[in-house]
XYZ file of C-alpha atoms in Angstrom:
641
model
C -75.426 -29.104 35.073
C -75.968 -31.799 37.727
C -79.001 -33.394 39.311
C -82.606 -32.829 38.382
C -83.081 -29.544 36.449
C -79.466 -28.399 36.914
C -77.988 -26.124 39.597
C -80.525 -23.393 39.043
C -83.410 -25.777 38.622
C -86.947 -24.761 38.024
C -86.471 -21.488 39.921
C -89.481 -19.821 38.379
C -91.720 -22.426 40.008
C -90.890 -20.669 43.245
C -92.971 -17.528 43.039
C -92.028 -14.341 44.900
C -90.868 -15.398 48.354
C -93.384 -14.589 51.021
C -93.996 -15.847 54.518
C -97.590 -17.115 54.534
C -98.246 -18.535 57.908
C -97.191 -19.727 61.331
C -95.423 -23.001 62.292
C -97.197 -26.171 61.152
C -96.919 -29.951 61.105
C -96.490 -31.619 57.718
C -96.725 -35.233 56.553
C -95.001 -36.520 53.449
C -97.639 -37.870 51.025
C -95.500 -38.682 47.984
C -95.011 -42.477 47.853
C -91.420 -42.452 46.574
C -90.551 -39.973 49.281
C -89.925 -36.229 49.274
C -86.671 -34.642 48.016
C -85.297 -32.041 50.448
C -83.455 -28.992 49.071
C -81.059 -26.543 50.669
C -82.797 -23.573 49.006
C -86.475 -22.949 48.082
C -85.875 -23.844 44.423
C -85.914 -27.085 42.492
C -82.461 -28.482 41.979
C -80.287 -31.313 43.285
C -81.731 -32.535 46.631
C -79.336 -33.269 49.451
C -81.566 -36.007 50.890
C -84.940 -37.684 50.478
C -87.334 -38.296 53.388
C -89.744 -41.267 53.364
C -93.525 -41.414 52.983
C -95.567 -40.445 56.103
C -92.599 -38.741 57.786
C -93.847 -35.948 60.093
C -91.999 -32.644 59.696
C -91.885 -29.388 61.631
C -92.553 -26.503 59.222
C -91.589 -22.914 60.047
C -92.834 -20.746 57.203
C -94.090 -20.974 53.615
C -91.874 -19.436 50.929
C -93.534 -19.462 47.542
C -94.229 -23.137 46.731
C -91.859 -24.457 49.391
C -92.132 -25.134 53.115
C -89.117 -24.395 55.273
C -88.716 -27.409 57.565
C -86.472 -28.694 60.367
C -85.622 -32.367 60.887
C -82.953 -34.672 62.244
C -80.302 -35.513 59.665
C -77.336 -37.701 60.616
C -78.015 -36.868 64.272
C -78.076 -33.090 63.700
C -80.932 -30.575 63.643
C -81.107 -29.581 59.963
C -83.035 -26.989 57.971
C -84.291 -27.631 54.438
C -87.096 -26.990 51.949
C -89.813 -29.329 50.656
C -92.232 -28.679 47.781
C -95.860 -28.144 48.789
C -97.113 -30.794 46.340
C -95.298 -33.508 48.264
C -96.731 -32.863 51.735
C -99.969 -32.073 53.529
C -100.655 -30.118 56.693
C -101.844 -32.237 59.630
C -103.399 -31.381 62.980
C -102.669 -32.873 66.398
C -105.769 -35.093 66.096
C -104.493 -36.380 62.756
C -101.251 -37.375 64.408
C -103.107 -39.508 66.973
C -104.543 -41.689 64.242
C -102.713 -43.920 61.864
C -101.810 -42.772 58.432
C -104.165 -43.992 55.729
C -102.611 -46.265 53.153
C -101.701 -44.376 50.023
C -101.855 -47.276 47.638
C -99.135 -49.295 46.018
C -95.921 -47.591 45.037
C -95.459 -47.518 41.278
C -92.353 -48.815 39.555
C -90.029 -46.351 37.782
C -91.275 -47.465 34.399
C -94.891 -47.248 35.514
C -94.423 -43.751 36.941
C -92.745 -42.532 33.734
C -95.486 -44.074 31.595
C -98.192 -42.420 33.704
C -96.551 -38.971 33.297
C -96.090 -39.435 29.545
C -99.730 -40.456 29.131
C -100.976 -37.413 31.030
C -98.744 -35.095 28.967
C -100.019 -36.608 25.723
C -103.663 -36.262 26.808
C -103.114 -32.585 27.672
C -101.138 -31.959 24.453
C -104.030 -33.288 22.354
C -106.588 -31.058 24.098
C -104.287 -28.014 23.932
C -103.855 -28.434 20.176
C -107.666 -28.596 19.949
C -107.836 -25.534 22.270
C -110.221 -27.340 24.603
C -110.390 -26.998 28.405
C -107.205 -24.916 28.446
C -107.322 -23.803 32.125
C -107.905 -27.408 33.188
C -104.960 -28.580 31.103
C -102.687 -26.015 32.730
C -103.632 -27.366 36.159
C -103.268 -30.948 34.999
C -99.773 -30.341 33.657
C -98.711 -28.416 36.752
C -99.790 -31.355 38.929
C -97.327 -33.590 37.105
C -94.287 -31.614 38.273
C -93.894 -33.322 41.688
C -94.313 -36.732 40.136
C -91.189 -36.143 38.085
C -89.325 -36.109 41.408
C -89.800 -39.857 41.681
C -87.892 -40.597 38.492
C -84.341 -41.706 39.006
C -83.442 -41.401 35.308
C -82.133 -37.795 35.070
C -82.415 -37.729 31.266
C -86.047 -38.805 31.516
C -86.614 -36.162 34.179
C -85.349 -33.395 31.893
C -87.283 -34.611 28.865
C -90.628 -34.847 30.664
C -90.102 -31.610 32.571
C -89.397 -29.748 29.330
C -92.561 -31.231 27.795
C -94.619 -30.151 30.818
C -93.398 -26.537 30.672
C -93.596 -26.434 26.874
C -97.267 -27.407 26.715
C -98.176 -25.385 29.793
C -96.735 -22.339 28.014
C -98.665 -23.144 24.839
C -101.923 -23.445 26.798
C -101.352 -20.134 28.527
C -100.521 -18.387 25.244
C -103.729 -19.662 23.645
C -105.604 -18.062 26.570
C -103.961 -14.709 25.872
C -101.657 -14.919 28.904
C -98.411 -14.369 27.031
C -96.509 -13.039 30.055
C -97.170 -16.246 32.012
C -96.392 -18.305 28.933
C -92.938 -16.706 28.661
C -92.235 -17.698 32.273
C -93.156 -21.335 31.532
C -90.960 -21.395 28.425
C -88.090 -19.917 30.433
C -88.598 -22.707 33.032
C -88.134 -25.138 30.156
C -84.723 -23.664 29.308
C -83.815 -23.666 33.004
C -84.416 -27.422 33.124
C -82.104 -28.224 30.226
C -81.219 -25.884 27.389
C -80.501 -28.492 24.718
C -83.573 -30.558 25.547
C -85.699 -27.401 25.393
C -84.265 -26.478 21.990
C -85.114 -29.952 20.635
C -88.635 -29.842 22.112
C -89.459 -26.538 20.404
C -87.623 -26.993 17.118
C -90.751 -27.543 15.033
C -93.163 -25.039 16.598
C -95.110 -23.518 13.704
C -97.241 -20.917 15.474
C -95.372 -17.599 14.900
C -96.708 -16.041 18.121
C -95.640 -18.970 20.272
C -92.327 -19.108 18.435
C -91.753 -15.456 19.304
C -92.603 -16.093 22.968
C -90.154 -18.988 23.100
C -87.463 -16.787 21.523
C -88.067 -14.100 24.153
C -87.867 -16.696 26.929
C -84.596 -18.021 25.505
C -83.116 -14.501 25.450
C -84.167 -13.976 29.034
C -82.494 -17.262 29.972
C -79.308 -16.329 28.099
C -79.256 -12.826 29.565
C -79.422 -11.197 26.122
C -82.915 -9.770 26.495
C -82.707 -5.970 27.003
C -86.415 -5.226 27.342
C -89.543 -4.652 25.312
C -89.684 -1.646 22.979
C -93.148 -0.082 22.702
C -93.736 2.641 20.101
C -96.960 4.608 20.656
C -98.370 6.968 18.031
C -101.524 9.036 18.496
C -103.633 11.366 16.416
C -103.473 14.113 17.498
C -99.927 14.028 18.841
C -98.521 15.194 22.194
C -100.747 12.958 24.303
C -99.483 11.966 27.749
C -98.472 8.288 27.937
C -98.643 6.383 31.211
C -97.331 2.891 31.902
C -98.914 1.188 34.914
C -100.082 4.554 36.227
C -96.780 6.414 35.849
C -96.047 9.047 33.202
C -93.626 7.556 30.676
C -93.586 10.088 27.854
C -95.558 12.011 25.245
C -96.675 10.707 21.888
C -95.132 9.890 19.558
C -92.602 8.075 21.733
C -90.677 4.822 22.030
C -90.683 3.384 25.555
C -88.478 0.576 26.851
C -90.227 -1.739 29.333
C -88.793 -4.548 31.448
C -91.994 -6.619 31.709
C -94.257 -8.141 29.061
C -97.670 -7.239 30.488
C -98.527 -3.576 31.078
C -101.441 -1.157 31.308
C -101.111 1.716 28.830
C -103.051 4.939 29.450
C -103.301 7.792 26.941
C -104.490 11.220 28.058
C -104.875 14.511 26.209
C -106.937 17.519 27.168
C -110.107 17.667 25.105
C -110.047 13.982 24.163
C -111.479 10.812 25.632
C -108.786 8.947 27.595
C -107.698 5.499 26.469
C -106.731 2.606 28.742
C -105.594 -0.766 27.384
C -103.814 -3.834 28.758
C -100.973 -4.959 26.484
C -99.034 -8.211 26.408
C -95.695 -7.546 24.751
C -94.295 -10.588 23.025
C -91.839 -9.121 20.530
C -88.728 -7.045 20.980
C -90.519 -4.098 19.326
C -94.246 -3.397 19.336
C -95.914 -0.502 17.490
C -99.333 0.773 18.563
C -101.356 3.593 16.992
C -104.456 5.253 18.429
C -106.895 7.844 17.089
C -108.245 9.845 20.031
C -111.904 10.809 20.204
C -112.571 14.545 20.612
C -114.892 15.648 23.416
C -114.247 19.409 23.283
C -113.563 22.416 21.076
C -111.218 25.391 21.138
C -112.687 28.853 21.822
C -110.912 31.818 20.252
C -111.483 34.930 22.376
C -110.627 38.456 21.279
C -111.535 41.754 22.896
C -111.514 45.469 22.227
C -109.241 46.548 23.822
C -107.020 43.448 23.896
C -105.108 42.176 26.926
C -108.199 41.260 28.962
C -108.237 38.323 31.353
C -110.457 35.414 30.325
C -112.536 33.409 32.807
C -114.348 30.179 32.042
C -117.005 28.829 34.399
C -115.760 31.154 37.127
C -112.134 30.050 36.792
C -109.306 32.307 35.683
C -107.710 30.622 32.686
C -104.504 32.622 33.157
C -104.756 33.860 29.566
C -105.170 37.325 28.091
C -106.956 38.234 24.892
C -106.351 37.630 22.068
C -106.056 33.958 23.027
C -107.306 30.414 22.536
C -108.992 28.364 25.246
C -107.962 24.880 24.296
C -110.443 22.018 24.298
C -113.463 23.351 26.158
C -115.952 20.454 26.667
C -119.088 20.455 24.531
C -122.132 22.005 26.217
C -123.100 25.192 28.110
C -120.468 27.387 29.786
C -120.141 30.818 31.343
C -117.515 32.986 29.658
C -116.268 36.187 31.295
C -113.745 38.740 30.077
C -112.252 41.244 32.514
C -109.739 44.020 32.106
C -108.504 46.628 34.534
C -110.119 50.034 33.936
C -112.938 48.387 31.948
C -116.287 46.906 32.902
C -116.519 43.132 33.112
C -118.259 41.129 30.373
C -120.087 37.859 31.067
C -122.313 35.652 28.916
C -123.702 32.117 28.753
C -122.373 30.318 25.688
C -122.871 26.867 24.182
C -119.894 25.000 22.772
C -121.288 22.902 19.940
C -119.615 20.206 17.877
C -117.923 21.474 14.747
C -114.678 21.888 12.890
C -112.233 24.601 13.888
C -112.348 26.963 16.866
C -115.440 28.769 18.107
C -114.770 32.534 17.852
C -115.952 35.104 20.405
C -115.347 38.866 20.058
C -115.976 41.053 23.115
C -116.173 44.850 23.434
C -115.260 46.128 26.940
C -116.501 49.596 27.996
C -113.919 51.684 29.924
C -114.286 51.721 33.681
C -111.536 53.525 35.598
C -108.335 55.449 34.785
C -106.394 56.290 31.659
C -102.791 57.278 31.199
C -102.676 60.854 29.913
C -99.009 61.756 30.284
C -95.665 60.012 30.619
C -92.296 61.464 31.349
C -88.985 59.769 31.752
C -88.353 56.309 30.382
C -85.543 53.787 29.865
C -83.682 56.134 27.521
C -84.169 59.201 29.716
C -81.775 60.351 32.437
C -84.549 61.885 34.512
C -84.696 58.776 36.708
C -82.081 56.103 37.282
C -83.377 53.856 40.081
C -86.455 55.680 41.379
C -87.756 54.468 44.741
C -90.385 56.885 46.066
C -92.636 59.765 44.974
C -94.166 62.735 46.802
C -96.010 65.963 45.905
C -96.318 69.273 47.716
C -99.371 71.500 47.872
C -98.162 73.501 44.866
C -98.071 70.443 42.639
C -94.283 70.017 42.581
C -92.938 66.472 42.369
C -90.167 64.956 44.494
C -88.487 61.660 43.598
C -86.181 59.623 45.823
C -83.721 57.829 43.574
C -81.036 55.231 44.274
C -78.957 56.651 41.430
C -76.295 59.385 41.668
C -78.940 62.072 42.285
C -80.583 60.753 45.431
C -83.436 63.275 45.487
C -84.792 65.335 42.591
C -87.466 68.025 42.406
C -89.673 68.751 39.377
C -92.147 71.599 38.994
C -95.761 70.970 38.118
C -94.828 71.187 34.425
C -92.315 68.353 34.961
C -89.312 70.588 34.641
C -86.279 69.496 36.683
C -85.249 71.971 39.415
C -81.523 71.443 39.094
C -80.495 74.059 41.640
C -82.659 72.598 44.391
C -80.572 70.851 47.023
C -77.383 72.560 45.909
C -77.501 70.631 42.635
C -77.804 67.365 44.527
C -74.817 67.851 46.802
C -77.063 68.132 49.855
C -78.166 64.494 49.413
C -74.727 62.852 49.305
C -75.176 61.475 52.820
C -78.103 59.294 51.715
C -77.108 55.655 51.133
C -80.315 54.049 49.891
C -83.355 56.348 49.883
C -86.557 54.365 50.277
C -89.357 56.838 51.109
C -90.119 60.559 50.731
C -92.762 63.019 51.947
C -93.304 66.808 51.965
C -94.918 68.538 54.950
C -97.228 71.533 54.868
C -94.286 73.954 55.078
C -92.440 72.460 52.141
C -89.884 70.525 54.182
C -88.736 67.247 52.647
C -88.214 64.058 54.696
C -86.383 61.045 53.247
C -86.044 57.583 54.776
C -82.782 55.726 54.204
C -83.189 51.923 54.264
C -79.472 51.202 54.313
C -78.584 54.053 56.645
C -81.490 53.253 59.030
C -82.274 56.947 59.320
C -84.585 59.834 58.461
C -83.146 63.009 56.927
C -84.949 66.359 56.827
C -84.320 69.013 54.173
C -85.873 72.466 53.998
C -87.886 73.833 51.087
C -84.662 74.799 49.303
C -83.251 71.311 49.659
C -80.697 72.135 52.333
C -79.898 69.555 55.010
C -81.611 70.428 58.296
C -81.634 67.341 60.483
C -80.888 63.627 60.494
C -81.902 61.052 63.083
C -82.005 57.296 63.619
C -79.508 54.462 63.833
C -79.624 50.713 63.096
C -81.299 48.465 65.656
C -84.551 47.314 67.174
C -84.566 49.354 70.353
C -86.590 52.495 70.897
C -85.284 55.265 68.668
C -83.568 52.769 66.364
C -84.654 51.703 62.882
C -84.227 48.654 60.646
C -84.830 49.124 56.923
C -87.188 52.090 57.177
C -89.319 52.399 54.059
C -92.549 54.364 53.665
C -92.994 57.775 55.311
C -96.020 60.083 55.730
C -96.893 63.398 57.377
C -100.151 64.484 59.040
C -101.805 67.901 59.161
C -99.815 68.692 62.334
C -96.567 67.976 60.482
C -95.908 64.910 62.605
C -93.950 62.240 60.763
C -94.833 58.512 60.521
C -92.137 56.040 59.459
C -92.592 52.404 58.478
C -89.863 50.589 60.435
C -90.199 47.591 58.119
C -87.721 45.023 59.486
C -88.952 45.729 63.027
C -92.615 45.396 61.918
C -93.727 48.649 63.514
C -94.683 52.280 62.942
C -92.640 55.075 64.530
C -94.081 58.579 64.998
C -91.813 61.631 65.255
C -92.288 65.351 65.522
C -91.019 67.476 62.658
C -87.908 68.030 64.795
C -87.198 64.296 64.931
C -88.411 63.790 68.498
C -89.808 60.323 69.093
C -93.509 60.546 70.011
C -94.963 57.071 69.608
C -94.113 53.530 68.504
C -96.600 50.731 67.843
C -96.750 47.316 66.212
C -95.064 43.926 66.528
C -94.693 41.040 64.046
C -97.848 38.998 63.592
C -101.267 38.703 61.921
C -103.340 40.224 64.718
C -104.849 43.686 65.054
C -102.130 46.279 65.335
C -99.525 43.734 64.275
C -97.654 43.750 60.972
C -96.098 41.356 58.485
C -93.506 43.113 56.296
C -95.091 46.588 56.370
C -93.943 48.751 53.485
C -95.938 51.988 53.196
C -97.958 54.501 55.245
C -100.339 57.366 54.444
C -102.501 59.805 56.408
C -106.150 60.540 55.582
C -107.929 63.865 55.686
C -109.295 62.751 59.063
C -105.722 62.344 60.311
C -106.058 58.573 60.394
C -102.897 56.578 59.738
C -103.208 53.924 57.032
C -100.570 51.162 56.855
C -100.191 48.442 54.245
C -98.235 45.225 54.707
C -97.931 41.990 52.755
C -101.503 40.881 53.342
C -103.798 43.746 54.374
C -104.521 47.384 55.066
C -104.902 48.660 58.643
C -106.115 51.990 59.981
C -105.072 53.670 63.242
C -105.568 56.916 65.044
C -102.624 59.309 65.044
C -101.684 57.832 68.443
C -101.581 54.271 67.115
C -104.964 53.074 68.356
C -106.339 50.367 66.046
C -109.452 51.339 64.086
C -110.035 48.771 61.361
C -108.387 46.254 59.049
C -109.178 45.217 55.516
C -107.698 41.726 55.395
C -110.200 39.752 53.328
C -110.908 41.330 49.934
C -114.305 40.656 48.442
C -112.733 39.235 45.272
C -109.397 38.025 43.975
C -109.196 41.185 41.871
C -108.878 43.191 45.081
C -105.901 41.204 46.383
C -102.453 42.738 46.261
C -99.233 40.768 46.033
C -96.359 43.070 46.988
C -97.495 46.567 47.964
C -94.764 49.216 47.996
C -96.685 52.473 48.017
C -99.891 53.962 49.433
C -101.656 57.329 49.400
C -105.064 58.901 50.088
C -107.103 61.447 48.108
C -109.342 64.270 49.306
C -112.203 61.810 49.840
C -110.033 59.501 51.916
C -110.048 56.882 49.185
C -106.976 54.687 49.455
C -104.621 53.894 46.558
C -102.151 50.998 46.791
C -99.183 50.583 44.452
C -98.912 46.799 44.024
C -95.444 45.998 42.700
C -96.270 42.299 42.527
C -98.876 42.891 39.832
C -97.721 46.315 38.552
C -101.067 47.940 39.116
C -102.792 50.475 41.379
C -105.750 49.323 43.466
C -108.328 51.814 44.731
C -110.395 51.281 47.877
C -113.031 53.309 49.688
C -112.127 54.484 53.165
C -114.048 51.518 54.610
C -111.930 49.077 52.592
C -114.442 48.263 49.853
C -112.727 47.641 46.548
C -113.455 50.165 43.795
C -111.207 49.141 40.935
C -107.684 48.913 39.621
C -105.598 49.977 36.671
C -102.234 49.158 35.205
C -100.691 45.834 34.331
C -97.318 44.522 33.227
C -95.767 46.255 30.254
C -93.935 49.240 28.839
C -96.757 50.939 26.965
C -98.685 53.922 28.355
C -101.184 52.673 30.886
C -98.999 49.685 31.681
C -96.414 49.529 34.417
C -93.146 47.811 35.204
C -91.443 47.902 38.573
C -94.186 49.985 40.194
C -92.837 51.493 43.441
C -94.994 54.482 44.425
C -98.307 56.268 43.924
C -99.473 59.831 44.660
C -102.664 61.808 44.000
C -103.235 65.548 43.640
C -106.169 67.724 44.605
C -107.797 67.249 41.182
C -107.896 63.493 41.539
C -105.145 62.774 39.031
C -103.084 59.755 40.044
C -99.310 59.645 39.484
C -97.335 56.412 39.524
C -93.575 55.948 39.709
C -92.087 52.969 37.885
C -88.592 51.744 38.622
C -88.588 49.248 35.766
C -89.645 51.776 33.135
C -87.805 54.672 34.881
C -90.719 57.026 34.490
C -93.772 58.742 35.999
C -97.223 58.348 34.502
C -100.272 60.507 35.106
C -103.671 58.807 35.101
C -107.074 60.442 34.986
C -110.555 58.973 35.233
C -112.604 58.654 32.044
C -114.263 61.841 30.889
C -117.984 62.050 31.580
């Protein structure tokens, strides 16, 4: 270590480097002269400039001015401490410099510094005027520059930083105190150790120890253990999530803001000064809410609180509902909604609510097939003829199967399935008024016609986007004239054919506008011969020639929204049924698009659905749904009167 304060010097005196201004003129005001450094830190100066010397300053970096001056005939750059100079204006330069008083001797300067340190030490021990003593001690730093005795420099500098740190600690500013104590070790390690050998205050002793570890490079951070009651509270350090209680957090700085958050409890926010290697903090959180236990008959109903869907189904707990009045609603498909004003009062344990929901819509009355049955393998589409027979398009070995109205498989139909070997990936099916069966093939980009006995009659279509071509055809429907409507899904259009496969009309392009489609999937025809098409976001109605009639794009409630519709059909009253695969439920609308109700829901039990792909309705109003996930067909009927 050479020169005043060693090679590193009092580096922490130079705060974070920052340019603070434009070029300025400076005058040296320190009588012994101003030491000039090569870097903006205190260390061994490379020269000293005399009193009243005028300097050109470029920028301010922390406590230092960057200056330029002539040195041995060369333009030189250096750094001077702000305490040793003053800014001057052009008018100041025109006048003569005011006398700064007699220059003190070395002994006199050292005695003056020692006296000031002793005065501050006495007041700090008495804990009097602490902020003023910090400023007084800091003002002594530049005066140490005038001492030529390096040992005296180190001794007095260590005393200055030692007592500055003590004053800061007594004000509760432990983080700043650690910096001052570290400055002391930076000046001279052995002198600092001697100066602090007999410190009796355990808190200050711990701060000095931390500063020493930082100086030696052995300090690995502050360990903060946070415990809360109750547990699992979110812990934030300086605004950023750091963990969940109980937790031990390692921090690289001594002063932090700790925030504790847990739903249903008052948040905590405290400023901590960490002085030890490990700090343990415990907090008891204040409750501001109560849990509501909601059950319903039947269970599985959605629970709403203050108009917001909680995302939970009965029987469930609504965690930490704030004290006071609330509106609780319980809703379940096929049942009437329940709503009531409740008051959450203070008390131990959850507040229990039991709700009885009256039935509203459809009930499952029959199920056939299932995961263990071989009736369906990968069912894709469902159709019914006027006699009540069922037809299922399946992506399994038997591509198309027919069942009579009593659900008996007609094994001989279609030459025991041989007639359907040409189908690659059946995606839609419909039966016309004469009993002919039409099947769309998504992979084969075609439509295949079979007669009432299941024999192959005709096949048309090929991959592409041109007229007469198809791309992933899906839903298919027939009108009272036996004209065929195909959802050309990947081309976002509807294609109309005669029963002989002759192209009659094409309409639709990709887009959100009227007559445009976004991923259309299914089509149906009403009793009025109107064509109803469903895509990813809405239902549209057209004449049989593709003229736009209406669109139902904005449902009156979230309950009426569908996520991924795959099937659609109409009943004798032109009510519209949509098979929503995204929610595994059937939605029912009036012909004008007004939402009536819905039934279904995820699951494997009767009345629930999994992998819903199609829906059909017979003349009696019974609704049949085809489920790919459960490999079955369910029959639903409205509640009995």
